[in-house]
mmCIF file of C-alpha atoms in Angstrom:
data_model
loop_
_atom_site.group_PDB
_atom_site.id
_atom_site.type_symbol
_atom_site.label_atom_id
_atom_site.label_comp_id
_atom_site.label_asym_id
_atom_site.label_seq_id
_atom_site.Cartn_x
_atom_site.Cartn_y
_atom_site.Cartn_z
ATOM 1 C CA LEU Y 1 0.000 0.000 0.000
ATOM 2 C CA ALA Y 2 1.302 3.435 -0.897
ATOM 3 C CA LYS Y 3 2.168 5.404 2.212
ATOM 4 C CA THR Y 4 2.348 9.171 2.263
ATOM 5 C CA THR Y 5 4.645 11.449 4.219
ATOM 6 C CA GLN Y 6 3.923 15.136 4.759
ATOM 7 C CA PRO Y 7 5.411 17.804 7.016
ATOM 8 C CA ILE Y 8 3.530 18.016 10.278
ATOM 9 C CA SER Y 9 3.174 21.783 10.140
ATOM 10 C CA MET Y 10 4.021 24.885 8.116
ATOM 11 C CA ASP Y 11 3.806 28.602 8.756
ATOM 12 C CA SER Y 12 3.218 31.286 6.156
ATOM 13 C CA TYR Y 13 2.100 34.895 5.840
ATOM 14 C CA GLU Y 14 -0.823 36.409 4.045
ATOM 15 C CA GLY Y 15 -0.235 36.955 0.339
ATOM 16 C CA GLN Y 16 2.526 34.372 0.051
ATOM 17 C CA GLU Y 17 2.472 31.255 -2.089
ATOM 18 C CA VAL Y 18 2.500 28.060 -0.055
ATOM 19 C CA ASN Y 19 3.816 24.758 -1.331
ATOM 20 C CA ILE Y 20 3.116 21.580 0.621
ATOM 21 C CA THR Y 21 4.981 18.494 -0.545
ATOM 22 C CA CYS Y 22 3.858 14.927 -0.048
ATOM 23 C CA SER Y 23 6.146 11.912 -0.534
ATOM 24 C CA HIS Y 24 4.692 8.662 -1.846
ATOM 25 C CA ASN Y 25 7.620 6.517 -2.919
ATOM 26 C CA ASN Y 26 5.551 3.353 -3.363
ATOM 27 C CA ILE Y 27 2.834 4.832 -5.546
ATOM 28 C CA ALA Y 28 1.316 2.272 -7.900
ATOM 29 C CA THR Y 29 0.550 2.632 -11.592
ATOM 30 C CA ASN Y 30 -3.214 2.944 -11.028
ATOM 31 C CA ASP Y 31 -2.943 5.350 -8.104
ATOM 32 C CA TYR Y 32 -4.164 8.933 -8.175
ATOM 33 C CA ILE Y 33 -3.122 11.719 -5.819
ATOM 34 C CA THR Y 34 -5.832 13.629 -4.000
ATOM 35 C CA TRP Y 35 -5.651 16.539 -1.577
ATOM 36 C CA TYR Y 36 -8.221 17.534 1.025
ATOM 37 C CA GLN Y 37 -8.528 20.568 3.305
ATOM 38 C CA GLN Y 38 -9.974 20.403 6.813
ATOM 39 C CA PHE Y 39 -11.005 23.247 9.101
ATOM 40 C CA PRO Y 40 -11.488 22.652 12.843
ATOM 41 C CA SER Y 41 -14.679 20.785 13.729
ATOM 42 C CA GLN Y 42 -15.543 20.201 10.070
ATOM 43 C CA GLY Y 43 -15.145 17.315 7.685
ATOM 44 C CA PRO Y 44 -12.394 17.429 5.056
ATOM 45 C CA ARG Y 45 -13.162 19.060 1.728
ATOM 46 C CA PHE Y 46 -11.807 17.918 -1.637
ATOM 47 C CA ILE Y 47 -9.322 20.370 -3.139
ATOM 48 C CA ILE Y 48 -7.707 18.788 -6.159
ATOM 49 C CA GLN Y 49 -6.772 15.475 -7.753
ATOM 50 C CA GLY Y 50 -4.156 14.499 -10.303
ATOM 51 C CA TYR Y 51 -2.297 11.629 -11.914
ATOM 52 C CA LYS Y 52 0.749 13.244 -13.499
ATOM 53 C CA THR Y 53 2.247 16.594 -14.559
ATOM 54 C CA LYS Y 54 0.222 19.605 -13.455
ATOM 55 C CA VAL Y 55 -3.393 20.148 -12.548
ATOM 56 C CA THR Y 56 -4.883 23.541 -11.763
ATOM 57 C CA ASN Y 57 -8.302 24.641 -10.563
ATOM 58 C CA GLU Y 58 -9.740 27.797 -9.050
ATOM 59 C CA VAL Y 59 -8.328 26.948 -5.627
ATOM 60 C CA ALA Y 60 -4.915 25.346 -6.082
ATOM 61 C CA SER Y 61 -2.374 23.709 -8.351
ATOM 62 C CA LEU Y 62 -0.968 20.228 -8.063
ATOM 63 C CA PHE Y 63 2.495 19.459 -9.396
ATOM 64 C CA ILE Y 64 3.487 15.847 -9.954
ATOM 65 C CA PRO Y 65 6.967 14.983 -11.291
ATOM 66 C CA ALA Y 66 7.517 12.320 -13.906
ATOM 67 C CA ASP Y 67 8.420 9.610 -11.376
ATOM 68 C CA ARG Y 68 5.259 10.403 -9.368
ATOM 69 C CA LYS Y 69 7.041 9.642 -6.099
ATOM 70 C CA SER Y 70 6.018 12.982 -4.696
ATOM 71 C CA SER Y 71 3.506 15.746 -5.293
ATOM 72 C CA THR Y 72 3.255 19.396 -4.333
ATOM 73 C CA LEU Y 73 0.095 21.264 -3.508
ATOM 74 C CA SER Y 74 0.490 24.942 -4.315
ATOM 75 C CA LEU Y 75 -1.790 27.552 -2.781
ATOM 76 C CA PRO Y 76 -1.346 30.972 -4.417
ATOM 77 C CA ARG Y 77 -1.488 34.094 -2.256
ATOM 78 C CA VAL Y 78 -2.811 32.517 0.915
ATOM 79 C CA SER Y 79 -5.107 34.353 3.296
ATOM 80 C CA LEU Y 80 -5.885 33.832 6.967
ATOM 81 C CA SER Y 81 -8.844 31.679 5.955
ATOM 82 C CA ASP Y 82 -6.476 29.131 4.411
ATOM 83 C CA THR Y 83 -5.318 28.142 7.889
ATOM 84 C CA ALA Y 84 -6.289 24.479 8.006
ATOM 85 C CA VAL Y 85 -4.976 20.931 7.864
ATOM 86 C CA TYR Y 86 -4.137 19.606 4.401
ATOM 87 C CA TYR Y 87 -4.172 15.880 3.661
ATOM 88 C CA CYS Y 88 -2.508 14.032 0.818
ATOM 89 C CA LEU Y 89 -4.081 10.717 -0.201
ATOM 90 C CA VAL Y 90 -2.800 8.221 -2.734
ATOM 91 C CA GLY Y 91 -4.766 5.342 -4.141
ATOM 92 C CA GLU Y 92 -6.933 3.996 -6.905
ATOM 93 C CA MET Y 93 -9.711 6.290 -7.960
ATOM 94 C CA ASN Y 94 -13.203 5.089 -7.099
ATOM 95 C CA ASN Y 95 -11.858 2.295 -4.963
ATOM 96 C CA ASN Y 96 -14.196 1.290 -2.166
ATOM 97 C CA ALA Y 97 -11.413 0.919 0.327
ATOM 98 C CA GLY Y 98 -7.704 1.286 0.732
ATOM 99 C CA ASN Y 99 -5.396 4.206 0.407
ATOM 100 C CA MET Y 100 -7.783 6.607 -1.291
ATOM 101 C CA LEU Y 101 -9.816 6.562 1.887
ATOM 102 C CA THR Y 102 -6.945 6.566 4.348
ATOM 103 C CA PHE Y 103 -6.095 9.944 5.815
ATOM 104 C CA GLY Y 104 -2.716 10.384 7.472
ATOM 105 C CA GLY Y 105 -1.830 13.097 9.952
ATOM 106 C CA GLY Y 106 -1.853 15.863 7.350
ATOM 107 C CA THR Y 107 0.009 19.169 7.320
ATOM 108 C CA ARG Y 108 -1.183 21.886 9.657
ATOM 109 C CA LEU Y 109 -0.830 25.202 7.808
ATOM 110 C CA MET Y 110 -0.863 28.381 9.867
ATOM 111 C CA VAL Y 111 -1.233 31.619 7.922
ATOM 112 C CA LYS Y 112 -0.181 34.693 9.853
ATOM 113 C CA PRO Y 113 -1.116 38.335 9.191
ATOM 114 C CA SER O 1 -28.107 18.701 -5.172
ATOM 115 C CA GLN O 2 -26.735 16.117 -2.807
ATOM 116 C CA THR O 3 -26.655 16.707 0.922
ATOM 117 C CA ILE O 4 -25.504 14.709 3.902
ATOM 118 C CA HIS O 5 -26.677 15.130 7.458
ATOM 119 C CA GLN O 6 -25.569 13.490 10.656
ATOM 120 C CA TRP O 7 -26.786 13.829 14.223
ATOM 121 C CA PRO O 8 -26.552 14.518 17.021
ATOM 122 C CA ALA O 9 -23.913 17.235 16.618
ATOM 123 C CA THR O 10 -22.591 16.818 20.146
ATOM 124 C CA LEU O 11 -23.182 14.400 22.953
ATOM 125 C CA VAL O 12 -21.720 13.545 26.320
ATOM 126 C CA GLN O 13 -22.126 9.966 27.430
ATOM 127 C CA PRO O 14 -21.001 8.011 30.508
ATOM 128 C CA VAL O 15 -18.723 5.018 30.167
ATOM 129 C CA GLY O 16 -20.718 1.869 29.549
ATOM 130 C CA SER O 17 -23.692 3.615 27.986
ATOM 131 C CA PRO O 18 -24.951 2.870 24.455
ATOM 132 C CA LEU O 19 -24.375 5.013 21.394
ATOM 133 C CA SER O 20 -26.288 5.693 18.213
ATOM 134 C CA LEU O 21 -25.148 8.163 15.558
ATOM 135 C CA GLU O 22 -27.208 8.527 12.436
ATOM 136 C CA CYS O 23 -26.310 9.734 8.966
ATOM 137 C CA THR O 24 -28.532 10.265 5.952
ATOM 138 C CA VAL O 25 -27.759 11.270 2.392
ATOM 139 C CA GLU O 26 -30.174 13.000 0.029
ATOM 140 C CA GLY O 27 -30.088 13.651 -3.675
ATOM 141 C CA THR O 28 -28.223 10.552 -4.751
ATOM 142 C CA SER O 29 -28.867 6.848 -4.906
ATOM 143 C CA ASN O 30 -26.720 3.853 -4.048
ATOM 144 C CA PRO O 31 -23.901 5.889 -2.500
ATOM 145 C CA ASN O 32 -20.888 4.377 -0.798
ATOM 146 C CA LEU O 33 -21.085 5.340 2.874
ATOM 147 C CA TYR O 34 -18.330 5.696 5.452
ATOM 148 C CA TRP O 35 -17.798 6.348 9.155
ATOM 149 C CA TYR O 36 -14.567 7.996 10.262
ATOM 150 C CA ARG O 37 -13.303 8.936 13.698
ATOM 151 C CA GLN O 38 -10.861 11.709 14.486
ATOM 152 C CA ALA O 39 -9.179 11.965 17.873
ATOM 153 C CA ALA O 40 -8.134 15.419 19.041
ATOM 154 C CA GLY O 41 -5.271 16.742 16.916
ATOM 155 C CA ARG O 42 -5.031 13.571 14.890
ATOM 156 C CA GLY O 43 -5.874 12.360 11.397
ATOM 157 C CA LEU O 44 -9.011 10.527 10.327
ATOM 158 C CA GLN O 45 -9.400 6.826 11.012
ATOM 159 C CA LEU O 46 -11.716 4.873 8.726
ATOM 160 C CA LEU O 47 -14.039 2.756 10.883
ATOM 161 C CA PHE O 48 -16.647 1.289 8.523
ATOM 162 C CA TYR O 49 -17.702 1.512 4.916
ATOM 163 C CA SER O 50 -20.705 0.223 3.028
ATOM 164 C CA VAL O 51 -21.317 -0.294 -0.679
ATOM 165 C CA GLY O 52 -24.982 -1.236 -0.290
ATOM 166 C CA ILE O 53 -27.871 -2.037 2.045
ATOM 167 C CA GLY O 54 -26.816 -4.521 4.686
ATOM 168 C CA GLN O 55 -23.204 -4.594 3.401
ATOM 169 C CA ILE O 56 -20.758 -3.391 6.040
ATOM 170 C CA SER O 57 -16.994 -3.690 6.090
ATOM 171 C CA SER O 58 -14.992 -2.928 9.195
ATOM 172 C CA GLU O 59 -11.517 -1.487 9.037
ATOM 173 C CA VAL O 60 -10.670 -1.551 12.724
ATOM 174 C CA PRO O 61 -11.879 -4.128 15.291
ATOM 175 C CA GLN O 62 -13.464 -2.373 18.244
ATOM 176 C CA ASN O 63 -16.629 -2.129 20.287
ATOM 177 C CA LEU O 64 -18.409 -0.142 17.593
ATOM 178 C CA SER O 65 -20.737 -1.468 14.916
ATOM 179 C CA ALA O 66 -22.433 -0.027 11.864
ATOM 180 C CA SER O 67 -25.628 -0.769 10.021
ATOM 181 C CA ARG O 68 -27.201 0.329 6.762
ATOM 182 C CA PRO O 69 -30.924 -0.379 6.991
ATOM 183 C CA GLN O 70 -31.781 1.789 3.970
ATOM 184 C CA ASP O 71 -29.911 2.873 0.857
ATOM 185 C CA ARG O 72 -29.122 6.354 2.159
ATOM 186 C CA GLN O 73 -28.991 5.736 5.897
ATOM 187 C CA PHE O 74 -25.914 4.755 7.870
ATOM 188 C CA ILE O 75 -25.895 4.200 11.626
ATOM 189 C CA LEU O 76 -22.963 3.896 14.015
ATOM 190 C CA SER O 77 -23.649 2.126 17.285
ATOM 191 C CA SER O 78 -22.101 0.839 20.450
ATOM 192 C CA LYS O 79 -23.570 -1.222 23.253
ATOM 193 C CA LYS O 80 -21.064 -0.020 25.848
ATOM 194 C CA LEU O 81 -18.923 3.051 25.325
ATOM 195 C CA LEU O 82 -15.298 3.243 26.424
ATOM 196 C CA LEU O 83 -13.338 6.362 27.329
ATOM 197 C CA SER O 84 -11.255 5.791 24.205
ATOM 198 C CA ASP O 85 -14.365 6.156 22.042
ATOM 199 C CA SER O 86 -14.310 9.916 22.571
ATOM 200 C CA GLY O 87 -13.682 11.831 19.377
ATOM 201 C CA PHE O 88 -15.116 13.545 16.345
ATOM 202 C CA TYR O 89 -17.154 11.177 14.202
ATOM 203 C CA LEU O 90 -17.668 11.933 10.554
ATOM 204 C CA CYS O 91 -19.987 10.310 8.072
ATOM 205 C CA ALA O 92 -19.144 10.558 4.387
ATOM 206 C CA TRP O 93 -20.442 9.406 1.027
ATOM 207 C CA SER O 94 -19.010 8.916 -2.426
ATOM 208 C CA THR O 95 -19.973 7.463 -5.771
ATOM 209 C CA LEU O 96 -18.073 5.260 -8.157
ATOM 210 C CA ALA O 97 -18.148 7.966 -10.794
ATOM 211 C CA GLY O 98 -15.716 10.802 -11.283
ATOM 212 C CA THR O 99 -12.873 11.376 -8.868
ATOM 213 C CA GLY O 100 -14.182 9.201 -6.040
ATOM 214 C CA GLU O 101 -14.408 12.383 -3.971
ATOM 215 C CA LEU O 102 -15.584 11.980 -0.403
ATOM 216 C CA PHE O 103 -18.344 14.317 0.835
ATOM 217 C CA PHE O 104 -18.464 14.704 4.593
ATOM 218 C CA GLY O 105 -21.230 15.499 7.034
ATOM 219 C CA GLU O 106 -21.056 18.101 9.761
ATOM 220 C CA GLY O 107 -19.604 15.696 12.293
ATOM 221 C CA SER O 108 -20.650 14.478 15.738
ATOM 222 C CA ARG O 109 -18.455 15.253 18.718
ATOM 223 C CA LEU O 110 -18.643 12.511 21.330
ATOM 224 C CA THR O 111 -17.255 12.879 24.845
ATOM 225 C CA VAL O 112 -17.250 9.792 27.017
ATOM 226 C CA LEU O 113 -16.846 10.511 30.740
#
């Protein structure tokens, strides 16, 4: 099973770009990479998903190198409201169980004024 | 549009008492349903998932159980609560289409005293 490793915490300031990297050395051919955001006392919310290269949506960008052993979530110009925990998940898309549903400890991002 | 509701939002229970948390999904049919638990400051632990009525899979052996009496209803139960059952319980649903994105309910905070 692909295991993910993320930094426990990160600090940033308003207006800066934040990059959170996730390591997944044992990623399998059929695995996708998905990121979620969680605010205190709420359930996680889907941010972005990708398989390779770069994916961008209205919230974030996801960079995946050719070997796919890591991925980087990029949040442009963060604000105080981006303070949250960010989770990286790796697994087969639409799988009923396994890694795609397994949340690790996540990265606690603190955005300061 | 699809919605998910779980209740109660908060509850305080004595050790040894029973537990029943309920989750319902609207606006979709035949969803995959999940129960997660999150201890304070920790990641999410998948407890149970269900791909259909009466079909329950358990990820972690414990004194909790789950049932799915109807297509869009998922119930988490315990006959006798332990102190270690305290936490934030989240119900979620997904479909087999698209990204496999998980949609979470509002959560139920359980304190066992």
